Structures are given as structure tokens and as C-alpha cells.
XYZ file of C-alpha atoms in Angstrom:
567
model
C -7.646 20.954 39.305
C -4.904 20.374 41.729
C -5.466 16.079 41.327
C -5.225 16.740 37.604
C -1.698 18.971 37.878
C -0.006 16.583 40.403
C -1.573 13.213 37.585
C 0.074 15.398 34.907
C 3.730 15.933 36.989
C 3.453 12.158 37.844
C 2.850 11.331 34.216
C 5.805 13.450 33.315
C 8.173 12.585 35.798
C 7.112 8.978 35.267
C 8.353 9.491 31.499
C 11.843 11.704 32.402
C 12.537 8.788 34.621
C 12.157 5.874 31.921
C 14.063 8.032 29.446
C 16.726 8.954 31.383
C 17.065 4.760 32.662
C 16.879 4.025 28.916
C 19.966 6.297 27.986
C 21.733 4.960 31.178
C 20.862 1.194 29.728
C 21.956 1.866 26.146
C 25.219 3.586 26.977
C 25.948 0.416 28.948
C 25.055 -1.815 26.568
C 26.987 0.126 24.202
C 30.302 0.019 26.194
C 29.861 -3.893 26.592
C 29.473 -4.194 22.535
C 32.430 -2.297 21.794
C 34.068 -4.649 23.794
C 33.092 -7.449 21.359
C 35.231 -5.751 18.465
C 32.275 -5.962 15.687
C 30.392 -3.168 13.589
C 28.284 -1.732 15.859
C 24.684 0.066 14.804
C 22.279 1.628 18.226
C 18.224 2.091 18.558
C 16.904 3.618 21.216
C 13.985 1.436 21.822
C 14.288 -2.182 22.405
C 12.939 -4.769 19.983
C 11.056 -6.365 22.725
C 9.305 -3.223 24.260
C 5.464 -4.346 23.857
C 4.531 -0.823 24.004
C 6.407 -0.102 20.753
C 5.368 -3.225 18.974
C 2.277 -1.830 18.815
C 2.859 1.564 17.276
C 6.396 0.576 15.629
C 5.039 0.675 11.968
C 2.895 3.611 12.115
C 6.140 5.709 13.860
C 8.382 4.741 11.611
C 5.997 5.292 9.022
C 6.261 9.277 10.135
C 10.012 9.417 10.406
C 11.122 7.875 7.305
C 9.429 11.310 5.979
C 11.390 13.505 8.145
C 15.030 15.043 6.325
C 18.274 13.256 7.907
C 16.779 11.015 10.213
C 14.343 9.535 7.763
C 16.622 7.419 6.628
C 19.107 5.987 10.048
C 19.550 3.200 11.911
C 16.655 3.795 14.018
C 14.024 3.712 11.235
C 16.256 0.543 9.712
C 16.586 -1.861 12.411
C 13.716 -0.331 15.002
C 11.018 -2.473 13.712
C 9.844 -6.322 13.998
C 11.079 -8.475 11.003
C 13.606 -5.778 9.669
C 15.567 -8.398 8.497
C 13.148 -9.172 5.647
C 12.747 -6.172 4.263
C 16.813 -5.538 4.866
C 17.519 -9.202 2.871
C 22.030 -9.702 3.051
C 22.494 -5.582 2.837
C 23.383 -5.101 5.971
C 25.957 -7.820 6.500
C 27.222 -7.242 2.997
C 28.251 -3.317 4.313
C 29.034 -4.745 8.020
C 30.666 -8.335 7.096
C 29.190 -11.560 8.709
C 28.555 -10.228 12.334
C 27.257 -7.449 13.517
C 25.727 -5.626 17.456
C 22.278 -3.531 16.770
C 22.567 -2.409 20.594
C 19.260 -1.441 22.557
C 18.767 -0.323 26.407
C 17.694 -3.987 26.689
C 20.525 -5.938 25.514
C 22.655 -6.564 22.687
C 21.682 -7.891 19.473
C 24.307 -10.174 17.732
C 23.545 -10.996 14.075
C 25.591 -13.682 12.266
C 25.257 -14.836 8.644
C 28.794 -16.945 8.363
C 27.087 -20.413 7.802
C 29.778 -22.199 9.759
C 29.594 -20.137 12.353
C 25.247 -20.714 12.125
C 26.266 -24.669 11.998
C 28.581 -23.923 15.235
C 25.899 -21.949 16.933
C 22.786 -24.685 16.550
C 25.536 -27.034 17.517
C 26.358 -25.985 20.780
C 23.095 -25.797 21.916
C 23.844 -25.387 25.698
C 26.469 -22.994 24.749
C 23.735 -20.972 22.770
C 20.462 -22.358 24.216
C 16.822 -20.732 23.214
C 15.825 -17.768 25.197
C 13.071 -19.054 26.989
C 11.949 -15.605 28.038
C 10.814 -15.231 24.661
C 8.990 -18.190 24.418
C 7.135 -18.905 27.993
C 4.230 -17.728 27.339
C 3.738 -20.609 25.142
C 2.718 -22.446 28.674
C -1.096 -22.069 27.475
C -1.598 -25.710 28.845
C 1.322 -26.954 30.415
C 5.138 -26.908 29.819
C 6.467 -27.903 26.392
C 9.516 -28.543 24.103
C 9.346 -24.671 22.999
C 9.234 -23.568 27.010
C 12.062 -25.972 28.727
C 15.840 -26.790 28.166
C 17.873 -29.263 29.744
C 17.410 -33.053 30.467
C 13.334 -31.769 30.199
C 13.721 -30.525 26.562
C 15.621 -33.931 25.396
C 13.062 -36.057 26.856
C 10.128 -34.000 25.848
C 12.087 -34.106 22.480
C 12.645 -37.855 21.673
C 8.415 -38.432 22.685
C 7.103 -35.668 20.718
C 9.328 -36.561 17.789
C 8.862 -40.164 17.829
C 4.845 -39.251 16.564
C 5.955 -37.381 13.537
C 6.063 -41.184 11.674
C 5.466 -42.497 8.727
C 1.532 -43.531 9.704
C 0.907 -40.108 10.742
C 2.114 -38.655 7.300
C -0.126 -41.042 5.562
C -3.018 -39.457 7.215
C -1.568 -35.831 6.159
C -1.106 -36.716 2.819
C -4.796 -38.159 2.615
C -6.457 -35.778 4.545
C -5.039 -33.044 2.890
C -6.139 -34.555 -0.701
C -9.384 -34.431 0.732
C -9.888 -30.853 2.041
C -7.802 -29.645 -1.363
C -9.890 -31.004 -3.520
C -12.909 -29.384 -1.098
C -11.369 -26.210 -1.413
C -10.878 -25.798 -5.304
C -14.584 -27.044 -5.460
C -15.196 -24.149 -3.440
C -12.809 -21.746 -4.853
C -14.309 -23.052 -8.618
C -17.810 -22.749 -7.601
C -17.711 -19.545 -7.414
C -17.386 -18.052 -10.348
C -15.918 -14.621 -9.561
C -12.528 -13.810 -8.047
C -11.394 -15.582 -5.113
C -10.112 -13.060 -2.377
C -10.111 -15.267 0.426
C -7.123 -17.446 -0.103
C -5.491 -16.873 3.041
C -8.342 -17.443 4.795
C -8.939 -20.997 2.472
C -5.814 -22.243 3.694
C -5.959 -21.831 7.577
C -8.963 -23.691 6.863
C -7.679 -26.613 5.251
C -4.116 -26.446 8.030
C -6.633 -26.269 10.515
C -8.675 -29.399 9.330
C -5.524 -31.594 8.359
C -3.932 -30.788 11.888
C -7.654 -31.811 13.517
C -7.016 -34.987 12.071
C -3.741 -35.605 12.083
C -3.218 -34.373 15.567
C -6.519 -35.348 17.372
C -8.181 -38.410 14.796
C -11.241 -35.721 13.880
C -12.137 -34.781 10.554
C -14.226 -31.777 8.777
C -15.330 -31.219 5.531
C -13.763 -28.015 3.861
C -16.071 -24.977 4.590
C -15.373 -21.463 2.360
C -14.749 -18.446 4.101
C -17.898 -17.144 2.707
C -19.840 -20.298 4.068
C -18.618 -20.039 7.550
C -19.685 -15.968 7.540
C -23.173 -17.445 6.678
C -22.817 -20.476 9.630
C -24.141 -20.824 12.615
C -23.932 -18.628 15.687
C -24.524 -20.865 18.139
C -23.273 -20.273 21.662
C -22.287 -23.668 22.182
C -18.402 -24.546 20.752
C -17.554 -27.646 19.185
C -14.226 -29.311 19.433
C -13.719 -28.219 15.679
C -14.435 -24.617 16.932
C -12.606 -24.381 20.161
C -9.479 -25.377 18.428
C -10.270 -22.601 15.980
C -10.600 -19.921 18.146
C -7.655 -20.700 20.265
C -5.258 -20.712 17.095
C -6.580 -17.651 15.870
C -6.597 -16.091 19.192
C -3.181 -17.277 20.311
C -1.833 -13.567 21.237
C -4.329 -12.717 23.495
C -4.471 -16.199 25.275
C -0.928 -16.163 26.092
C -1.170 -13.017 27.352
C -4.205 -13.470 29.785
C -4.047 -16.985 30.561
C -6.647 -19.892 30.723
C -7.014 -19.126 34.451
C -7.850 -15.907 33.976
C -10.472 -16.440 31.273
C -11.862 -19.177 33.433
C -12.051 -17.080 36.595
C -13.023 -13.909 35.094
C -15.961 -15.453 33.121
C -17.752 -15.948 36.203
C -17.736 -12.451 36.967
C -17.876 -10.250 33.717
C -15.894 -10.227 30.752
C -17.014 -9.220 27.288
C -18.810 -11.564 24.922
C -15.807 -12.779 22.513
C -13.402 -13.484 25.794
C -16.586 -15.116 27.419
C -16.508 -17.533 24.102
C -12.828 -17.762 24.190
C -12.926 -18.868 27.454
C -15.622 -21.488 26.582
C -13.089 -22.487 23.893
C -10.075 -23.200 26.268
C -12.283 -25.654 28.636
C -13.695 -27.428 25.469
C -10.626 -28.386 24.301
C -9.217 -29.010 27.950
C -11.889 -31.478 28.418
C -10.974 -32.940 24.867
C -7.820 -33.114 25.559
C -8.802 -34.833 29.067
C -11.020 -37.261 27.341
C -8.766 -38.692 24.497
C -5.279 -38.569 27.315
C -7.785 -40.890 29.566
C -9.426 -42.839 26.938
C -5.805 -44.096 25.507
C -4.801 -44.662 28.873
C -7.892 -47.267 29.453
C -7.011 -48.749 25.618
C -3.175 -49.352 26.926
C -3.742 -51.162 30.995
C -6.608 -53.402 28.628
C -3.833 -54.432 26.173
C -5.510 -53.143 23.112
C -3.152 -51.623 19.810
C -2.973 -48.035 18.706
C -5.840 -47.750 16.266
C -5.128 -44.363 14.954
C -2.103 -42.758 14.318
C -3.167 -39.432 15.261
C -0.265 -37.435 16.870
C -2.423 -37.045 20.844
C -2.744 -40.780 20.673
C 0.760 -41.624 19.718
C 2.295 -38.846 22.097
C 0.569 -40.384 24.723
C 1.184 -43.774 24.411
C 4.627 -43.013 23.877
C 5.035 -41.226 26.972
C 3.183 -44.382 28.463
C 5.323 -46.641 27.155
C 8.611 -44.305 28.576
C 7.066 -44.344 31.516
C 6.832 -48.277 32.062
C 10.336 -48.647 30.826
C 11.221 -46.137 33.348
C 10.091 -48.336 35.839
C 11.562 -51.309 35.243
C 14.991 -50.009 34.852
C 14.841 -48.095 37.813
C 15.637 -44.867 35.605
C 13.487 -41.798 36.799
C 15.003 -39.672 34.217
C 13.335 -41.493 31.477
C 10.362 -41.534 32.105
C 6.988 -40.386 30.217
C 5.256 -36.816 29.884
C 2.813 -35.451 32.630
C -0.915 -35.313 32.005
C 0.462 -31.618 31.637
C 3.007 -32.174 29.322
C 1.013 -33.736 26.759
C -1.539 -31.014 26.849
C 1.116 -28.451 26.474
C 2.792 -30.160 23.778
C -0.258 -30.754 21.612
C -0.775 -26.899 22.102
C 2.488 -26.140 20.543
C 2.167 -28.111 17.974
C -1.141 -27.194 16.665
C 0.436 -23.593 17.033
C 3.691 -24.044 15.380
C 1.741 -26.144 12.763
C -1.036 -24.308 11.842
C -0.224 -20.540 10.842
C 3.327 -21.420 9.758
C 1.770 -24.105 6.705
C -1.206 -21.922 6.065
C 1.308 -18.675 5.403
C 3.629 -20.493 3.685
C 0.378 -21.851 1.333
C -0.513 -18.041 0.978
C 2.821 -16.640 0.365
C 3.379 -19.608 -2.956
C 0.025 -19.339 -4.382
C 0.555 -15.750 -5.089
C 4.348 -16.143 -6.231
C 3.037 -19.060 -8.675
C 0.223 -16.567 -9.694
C 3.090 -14.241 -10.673
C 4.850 -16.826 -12.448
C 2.580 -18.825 -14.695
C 5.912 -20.375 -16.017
C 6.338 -22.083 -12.484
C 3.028 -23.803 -12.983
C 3.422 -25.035 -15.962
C 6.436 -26.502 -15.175
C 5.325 -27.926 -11.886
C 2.308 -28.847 -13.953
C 4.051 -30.764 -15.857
C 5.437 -32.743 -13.110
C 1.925 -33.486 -11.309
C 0.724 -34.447 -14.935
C 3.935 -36.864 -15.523
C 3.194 -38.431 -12.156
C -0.288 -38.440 -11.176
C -1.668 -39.171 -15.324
C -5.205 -39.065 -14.843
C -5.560 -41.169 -11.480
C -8.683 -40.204 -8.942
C -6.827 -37.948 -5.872
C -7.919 -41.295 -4.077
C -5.376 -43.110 -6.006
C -2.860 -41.163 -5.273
C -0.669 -43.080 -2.932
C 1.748 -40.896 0.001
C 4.700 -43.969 0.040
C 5.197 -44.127 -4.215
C 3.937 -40.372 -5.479
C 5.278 -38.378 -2.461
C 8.857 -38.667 -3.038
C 8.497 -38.425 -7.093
C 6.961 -34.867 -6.568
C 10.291 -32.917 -5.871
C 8.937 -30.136 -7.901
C 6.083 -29.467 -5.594
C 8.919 -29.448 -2.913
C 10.948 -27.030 -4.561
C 7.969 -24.287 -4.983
C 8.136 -24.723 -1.199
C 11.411 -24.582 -0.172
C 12.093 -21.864 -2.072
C 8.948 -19.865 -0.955
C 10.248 -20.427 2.675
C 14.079 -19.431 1.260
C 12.901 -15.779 1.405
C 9.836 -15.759 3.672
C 11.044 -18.087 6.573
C 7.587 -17.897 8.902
C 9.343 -18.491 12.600
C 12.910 -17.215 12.779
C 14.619 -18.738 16.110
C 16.511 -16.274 18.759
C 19.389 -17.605 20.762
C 21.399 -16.140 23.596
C 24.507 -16.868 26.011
C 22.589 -16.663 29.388
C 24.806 -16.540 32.198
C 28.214 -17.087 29.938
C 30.354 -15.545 28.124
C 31.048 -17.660 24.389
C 33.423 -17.867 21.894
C 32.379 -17.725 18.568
C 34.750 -18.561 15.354
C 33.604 -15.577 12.400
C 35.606 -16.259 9.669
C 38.964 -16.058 11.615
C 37.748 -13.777 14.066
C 36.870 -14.921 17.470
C 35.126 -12.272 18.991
C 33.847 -12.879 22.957
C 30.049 -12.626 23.315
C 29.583 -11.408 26.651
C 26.448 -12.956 28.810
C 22.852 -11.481 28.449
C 23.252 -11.202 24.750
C 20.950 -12.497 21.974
C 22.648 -14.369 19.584
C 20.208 -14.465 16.252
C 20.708 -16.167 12.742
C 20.395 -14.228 9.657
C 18.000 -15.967 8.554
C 16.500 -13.161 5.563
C 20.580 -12.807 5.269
C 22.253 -15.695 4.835
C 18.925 -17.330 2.517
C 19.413 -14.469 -0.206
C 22.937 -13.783 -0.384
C 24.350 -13.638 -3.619
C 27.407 -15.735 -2.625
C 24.995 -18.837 -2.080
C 22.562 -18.566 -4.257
C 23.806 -16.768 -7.096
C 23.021 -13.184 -8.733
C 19.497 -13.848 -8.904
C 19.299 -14.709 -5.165
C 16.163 -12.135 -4.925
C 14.394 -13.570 -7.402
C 11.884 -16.520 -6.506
C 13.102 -19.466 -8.490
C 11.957 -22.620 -7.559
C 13.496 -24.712 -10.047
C 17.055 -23.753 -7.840
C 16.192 -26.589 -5.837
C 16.594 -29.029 -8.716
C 19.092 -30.856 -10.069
C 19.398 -33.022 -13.733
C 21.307 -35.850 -13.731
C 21.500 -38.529 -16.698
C 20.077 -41.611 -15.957
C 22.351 -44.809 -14.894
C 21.049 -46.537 -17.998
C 21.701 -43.401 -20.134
C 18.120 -43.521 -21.508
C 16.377 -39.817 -20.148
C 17.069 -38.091 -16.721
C 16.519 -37.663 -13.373
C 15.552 -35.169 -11.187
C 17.039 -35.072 -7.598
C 16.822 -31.923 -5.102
C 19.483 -29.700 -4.377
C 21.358 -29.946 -1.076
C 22.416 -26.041 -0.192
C 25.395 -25.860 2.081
C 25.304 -26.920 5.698
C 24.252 -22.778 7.895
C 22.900 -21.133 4.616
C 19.154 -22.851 4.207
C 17.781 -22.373 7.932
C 13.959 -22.773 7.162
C 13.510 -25.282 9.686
C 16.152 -24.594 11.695
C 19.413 -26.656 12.105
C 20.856 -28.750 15.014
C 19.042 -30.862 17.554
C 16.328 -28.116 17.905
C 15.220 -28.275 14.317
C 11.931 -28.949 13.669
C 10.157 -31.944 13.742
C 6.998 -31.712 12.225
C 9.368 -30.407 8.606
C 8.062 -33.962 7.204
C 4.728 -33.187 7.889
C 4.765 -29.863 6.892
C 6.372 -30.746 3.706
C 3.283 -33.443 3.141
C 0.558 -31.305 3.479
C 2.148 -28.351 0.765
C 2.942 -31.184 -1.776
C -0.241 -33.033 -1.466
C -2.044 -29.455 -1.846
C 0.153 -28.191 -4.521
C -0.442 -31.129 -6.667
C -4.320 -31.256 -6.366
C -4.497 -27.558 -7.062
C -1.770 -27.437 -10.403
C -2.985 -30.794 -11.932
C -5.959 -29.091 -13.896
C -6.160 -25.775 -13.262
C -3.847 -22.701 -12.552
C -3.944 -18.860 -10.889
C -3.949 -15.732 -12.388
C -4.455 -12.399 -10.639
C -7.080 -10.000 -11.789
C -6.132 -7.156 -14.054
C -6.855 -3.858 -12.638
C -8.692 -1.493 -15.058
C -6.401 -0.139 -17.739
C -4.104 -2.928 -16.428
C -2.207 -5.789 -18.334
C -1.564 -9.611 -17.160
C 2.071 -9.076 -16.997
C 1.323 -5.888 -15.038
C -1.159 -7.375 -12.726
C 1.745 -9.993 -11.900
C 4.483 -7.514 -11.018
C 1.691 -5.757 -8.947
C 1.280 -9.065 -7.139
C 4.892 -9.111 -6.653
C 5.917 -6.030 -5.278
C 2.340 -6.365 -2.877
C 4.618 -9.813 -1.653
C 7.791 -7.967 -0.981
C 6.237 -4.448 0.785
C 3.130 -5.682 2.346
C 4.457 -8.299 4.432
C 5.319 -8.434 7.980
C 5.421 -10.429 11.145
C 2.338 -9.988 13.603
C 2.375 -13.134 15.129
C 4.529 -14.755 12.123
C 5.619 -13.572 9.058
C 2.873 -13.547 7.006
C 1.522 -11.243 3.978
C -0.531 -8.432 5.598
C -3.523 -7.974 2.920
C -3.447 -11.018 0.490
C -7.336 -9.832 -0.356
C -5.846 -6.904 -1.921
C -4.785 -9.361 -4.584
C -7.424 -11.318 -5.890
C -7.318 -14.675 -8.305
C -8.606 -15.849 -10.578
């Protein structure tokens, strides 16, 4: 009894002692934002506190129901992806910059667009916070986990794959596994309620070919419940279960798995260790087999992003030495692993969200596929997918674009934090030049500055894909043309701006058209009516599921697409 009292005082004491450093932290923090002269709003839990990111939803949940507080900034701004939900409200009562102050540090949000355009600019001025993204280190260091002279030559290799070759094997690959999947989808002959599921599938398969030179055939979600269980774990598999168990590797660590499975860990960490050494040794195999294929003078055979990554870095590296320069030369064995990590990560649930978020918007808006319809028809006429060619058809699909830029307009999948380190910055607001002091997070509106009215005009809520196009008369006055829309430089951020944007947006963009157009050329979605229910109501039910049941766990994503099924 006295062990349990004196556990019970610790536990308590324990708490009173993290509250009262918490208060301490956020009254300091908010002295220092005061300082900065902007609108200021506080929370008394940091963003980043992993405990809370567990419960945050559910709390908040209870709060919103309680009188006067239900409705403050701590149930507004105290939750992951806010912003979404929030849209340009906030900076249209605060103006274009604004402190959400924590007992961690100070948020700055900015929605100015020149002042975005400064920001991604100065890049040393406003570098990543790599706090936020080391854990990406699964297999070595990476563009997302370094800055510096490491980041720019990490930078120019990794970018340098994202070619033209490589998008012709996107665009094919993904013609392929479409055409699988709406076989599969068609097949059926019931609803489909495993769309989201579909389309990590066919991400998963185009990046296993695009990125390592292996292809799958499309397998339903309903096939794959009825697969195999063998213990044994394919490359196909590995890959799988390391991109759908990202979280949880990150946080434990190859090393760990790999040590701890000798001793006892439960079955599915057991398997998910299995998974990280299978596609280690993969890895290993293809890095060393390229390597043979380059000191015997043979060409690059397949355009596959691990094969051009590392002969690029080989290639550096041989440069480096003839010039003497050491800082120019290739990627570590490491590097290369690490890199091809990232990129499967950043590549995989990002395009397969994205996939899920349009197909139920165009289900909503049967207008939007018969106009994009319309396009595929006017393009592709009755050709076989196989005749379908990436270099002429591509470009002519800017309708198929549009349904995706616009999707990622107001659900942008990986928002990117920045931060002034050490420093103190300067940054121009409108006229104002308010002093950032260090240690604060500098972040881009992105849910803001993407749906503000003063952009994208009074309907800036509303997803409208034909925004992105443009009609122009043609130069010999007989018909028109359609070109896409340029939006002004800071207020379209989907793939982020400045020397750190993306660079697999190409390939990205490849893979939605390619889908897009095999799924709209002959058939179209509809979501099932609900007894008692109409079409028309069944699509603003699909709608309003899109705008409250979505969230970020791991990206933003929507939370229970089954909910929703098509037809």
C-alpha cells in the first residue's frame, strides 16, 4: 500500500511539474511573440506533443460541447491539420500573418504570396526544420533529412532521374494497372467500397516499376484478403509493408526490428522486420549489379529511378575525381538507399490520396466528367490504351490536369514547415516588416492562401476544375484552344515553391492523367443512394463526408472513403 501511495505522489508530482514548466514555457513564448508586433492567438499544448497527437481529436471532440470554451482558440488551432478545416478565416479576421504561440515555440502563419515567394526563396534564411523530418533516416540520409552543400548535391542527382524516359514508363505502367483496376472494379458487379485501397495499389505498382524496373499485375483489395499467407516476403511485399507501416518504422528503427527479432517481438513486427532486410538486400543487389554494368562499359537499360540515381551518382563521382573536386562527388551506398526510401514515401500515399480525394469530388460532380469526358474522347477517339502515346497525348490532356490541380488546391497532401534556426529574419508583410525571432516555425498557409477569395474568386470553396483552364481563339481563327491557367507566383503551393519544390510533380502529374483518362473514357462514378435518398442527395452527402471526414494521420487524406461507396 505504501509503494502504491508514494507511485501515486510520483505520478502527481510528475504531472504538477510538467504543467507548471508548460505555463513557464508559454508565458515565454508569449512575451517573445508580442515582440513580433502581429495578432497573436495561445494553446496550451504544443502541436508537436506526441502524447496529444494521439488523443487530440477525441479531446477536442469533448470540449467543443462544453459552454464558452467550446468554441476558443484552443479547440480551433489545438489540433493537426486545423488549417483545412479553418480554409482563409483566420487570416481574413487576423490579416496575412499571424503567432498561434505554444510552450514549444512560436507558430508564424503567412498567407501574403510575396512574402510565401520571399520565404521559399531564401531558403537558408528559412531552411526546413529538420527536426521534423529526421526520422525519415529509415535507410540512410536523404534530401528530406540534410541542408547545406549535402541537400544541393543530393538535390541535382535525385532530380536528374525524374526524366523524360522515366515518365514514359509512368505513363505506360500506369495505363496498365488502370485498366487492371476498372476490370476489377467492373467485375464486380456491386458497389465498389474499396477505392482508396484500389489506388495505393496501383501507386504502389507504378512506383515498383518506375522506381525499381519490377512490375505486378493489379490485384483487388478483395483478392489480396483472399491471397496468400505465406511467411516468406517478396520484394513486391516488403515494399508494401514498409509504406504502409511507415509510422511505426520511423519510430523504432530497422536496427531495432533487426535486433529485437532475434529475441521476441510480436508476429506483425517479426514480418515487418523481415520486410526491411528484403528490401535492404534488394536495394543491395540492384546498387551492386549497376555498379558491375558501369566498370564493364555497358548502357543504362532501364530507366527505372534506383538505376538512374545510381549511375548518376557514379558518374558524379568519376567527374569528381578527375577535377580534383571532393564536393561533387556521388551519393553513398547510404545515400541512395535513403533516397529511394523517400521517394517511394513521398510518392506513394501522396498520389494514391490525391486519386481518392478526385474520384469522389468527380462522383459529386457528374458535370466534371462529362466534360473531362469529353476531352479523353476528343483525344484518345477509340485508340487501344496501348496506343496511347505519353510524348503526343500527355500534354493535350490539360483537362485531366486540371481535375488534379484543383483537387490538390484544397486538399494539399504534405504541407512544408519552415523555421529561422539560430537567426533572427526579416520578413516584408505587406509593408510591415516584422522581426521573427530564432526558434520559430515559419509555416505557409497553404489551406489559406489556396482558397482565398481574393485569388480565386467568390467561389474559391467550391471544387471547380475547369478554373485551371483557359480559351483562347486559335492563331488561324478557325476553333480554340485550351491552355492551363498560371495562378500567381505564392498563392498555388501544391508542390511547394523555390529550390525545395518537388521533383517528382512531373511524375506525379503522369500517373493521375494517365489514370484519369483510362477511367473517364467509357465509364463514369456515381455514389450509391441511401434508402429514401436521391442522386443529387447522395452527391452532397459525398461532399460534405470530403470536407468533415478528412484529416492528416500520416498525410492528409479522407478518413473513411468506404463510408461512400460507387457505383
Amino acid at each position: 500500500m505504501a509503494l502504491l501511495r508514494s507511485l501515486l505522489w510520483a505520478t502527481a508530482l510528475l504531472a504538477i511539474g510538467t504543467a507548471l514548466w508548460s505555463i513557464s514555457q508559454l508565458a515565454r513564448n508569449y512575451l517573445i511573440a508580442r515582440r513580433i508586433g502581429l495578432p497573436i492567438r495561445v494553446i496550451p499544448i504544443s502541436h508537436g506533443n506526441p502524447f496529444w497527437m494521439l488523443v487530440d481529436r477525441r479531446v477536442l471532440a469533448l470540449v467543443k460541447r462544453i459552454p464558452l470554451i467550446g468554441n476558443s482558440s484552443f479547440t480551433r488551432y489545438n489540433s493537426r491539420g486545423w488549417e483545412v478545416a479553418d480554409r482563409y478565416y483566420s487570416h481574413a479576421e487576423m490579416g496575412d500573418a499571424f503567432v498561434v504561440v505554444t510552450p514549444g515555440r512560436n507558430w508564424l502563419y503567412v498567407a501574403d504570396p510575396e512574402a510565401l515567394v520571399d520565404i521559399f526563396r531564401r531558403r537558408t534564411d528559412f531552411p526546413r526544420c529538420l527536426e521534423l523530418t529526421e526520422i525519415l533516416n529509415v535507410f540512410g540520409p536523404n534530401i528530406a533529412t540534410v541542408d547545406g552543400p549535402q541537400w544541393k548535391a543530393q538535390r541535382k542527382l535525385t532530380a536528374s532521374c525524374f526524366n523524360e524516359p522515366n515518365n514514359e514508363i509512368v505513363w505506360s505502367e500506369t495505363l496498365l494497372l488502370a485498366q487492371d483496376m476498372l476490370q476489377y472494379w467492373t467485375s464486380k458487379n456491386q458497389p465498389v467500397n474499396s477505392i482508396a485501397h484500389d489506388t495505393r495499389t496501383l501507386s504502389l505498382h507504378v512506383l515498383s516499376r518506375a522506381g525499381f524496373g519490377k512490375s505486378f499485375k493489379f490485384v483487388g483489395h478483395d483478392e489480396q484478403k483472399s491471397g496468400s499467407n505465406s511467411a516468406s516476403i517478396s520484394y513486391k511485399d516488403s515494399l508494401q509493408l514498409i509504406l504502409e507501416n511507415c509510422v511505426l518504422i520511423m519510430a523504432l528503427g530497422p536496427k531495432f526490428l533487426k535486433t529485437a527479432s532475434a529475441y521476441w517481438l510480436p508476429r506483425h513486427l517479426r514480418r515487418l522486420s523481415s520486410a526491411c532486410s528484403s528490401f535492404q538486400t534488394y536495394m543491395t543487389r540492384q546498387y551492386e549489379e549497376e555498379k558491375r554494368a558501369i566498370s564493364h562499359g555497358r548502357g543504362l537499360i532501364d530507366r527505372n529511378l534506383m538505376t538512374s540515381l545510381v549511375r548518376a551518382s557514379q558518374d558524379s563521382q568519376s567527374a569528381a575525381e578527375k577535377t580534383g573536386d571532393s564536393s561533387s562527388g556521388g551519393l553513398t551506398e547510404s545515400e541512395v538507399y535513403g533516397n529511394m526510401f523517400v521517394i517511394n514515401f513521398a510518392g506513394h500515399d501522396t498520389t494514391a490520396h490525391t486519386f481518392t480525394f478526385a474520384i469522389f469530388f468527380l462522383a459529386a460532380h457528374p458535370e466534371v466528367q462529362d466534360w473531362v469526358h469529353e476531352e479523353v474522347r476528343q483525344v484518345l477517339g477509340d485508340r487501344a490504351a496501348s496506343e496511347w502515346h505519353y510524348g503526343t497525348d500527355f500534354p493535350r490532356l490539360k483537362r485531366c490536369l486540371s481535375v488534379m490541380l484543383e483537387t490538390i488546391r484544397l486538399y494539399t497532401p504534405v504541407p512544408v514547415a519552415k523555421w529561422t534556426d539560430r537567426a533572427a529574419q526579416q520578413l516584408d508583410v505587406r509593408g510591415k516588416t516584422p522581426a521573427i525571432p530564432p526558434n520559430t516555425m515559419v509555416i505557409p498557409s497553404y489551406a489559406s492562401v489556396q482558397t482565398d477569395p481574393k485569388h480565386w474568386g467568390s467561389d474559391s470553396l467550391t471544387w471547380r476544375p475547369s478554373r485551371w483552364i483557359d480559351t483562347t481563339a486559335t492563331t488561324t481563327g478557325n476553333g480554340s484552344e485550351e491552355h492551363l491557367v498560371s495562378p500567381q507566383k505564392g498563392t498555388f503551393l501544391g508542390w511547394s515553391e523555390g529550390s525545395r519544390d518537388c521533383p517528382g510533380r512531373k511524375f506525379s502529374q503522369v500517373e493521375f492523367v494517365a489514370m484519369i483518362a483510362t477511367l473517364l473514357r467509357d465509364w463514369r462514378f456515381d455514389p450509391v443512394t441511401a434508402p429514401g435518398e436521391t442522386i443529387g442527395d447522395a452527391r452532397r452527402r459525398v461532399l460534405c463526408q470530403i470536407e468533415t471526414d478528412s484529416a492528416p494521420v500520416l498525410l492528409l487524406q479522407m478518413l473513411h472513403p468506404e463510408r461512400a461507396p460507387l457505383v
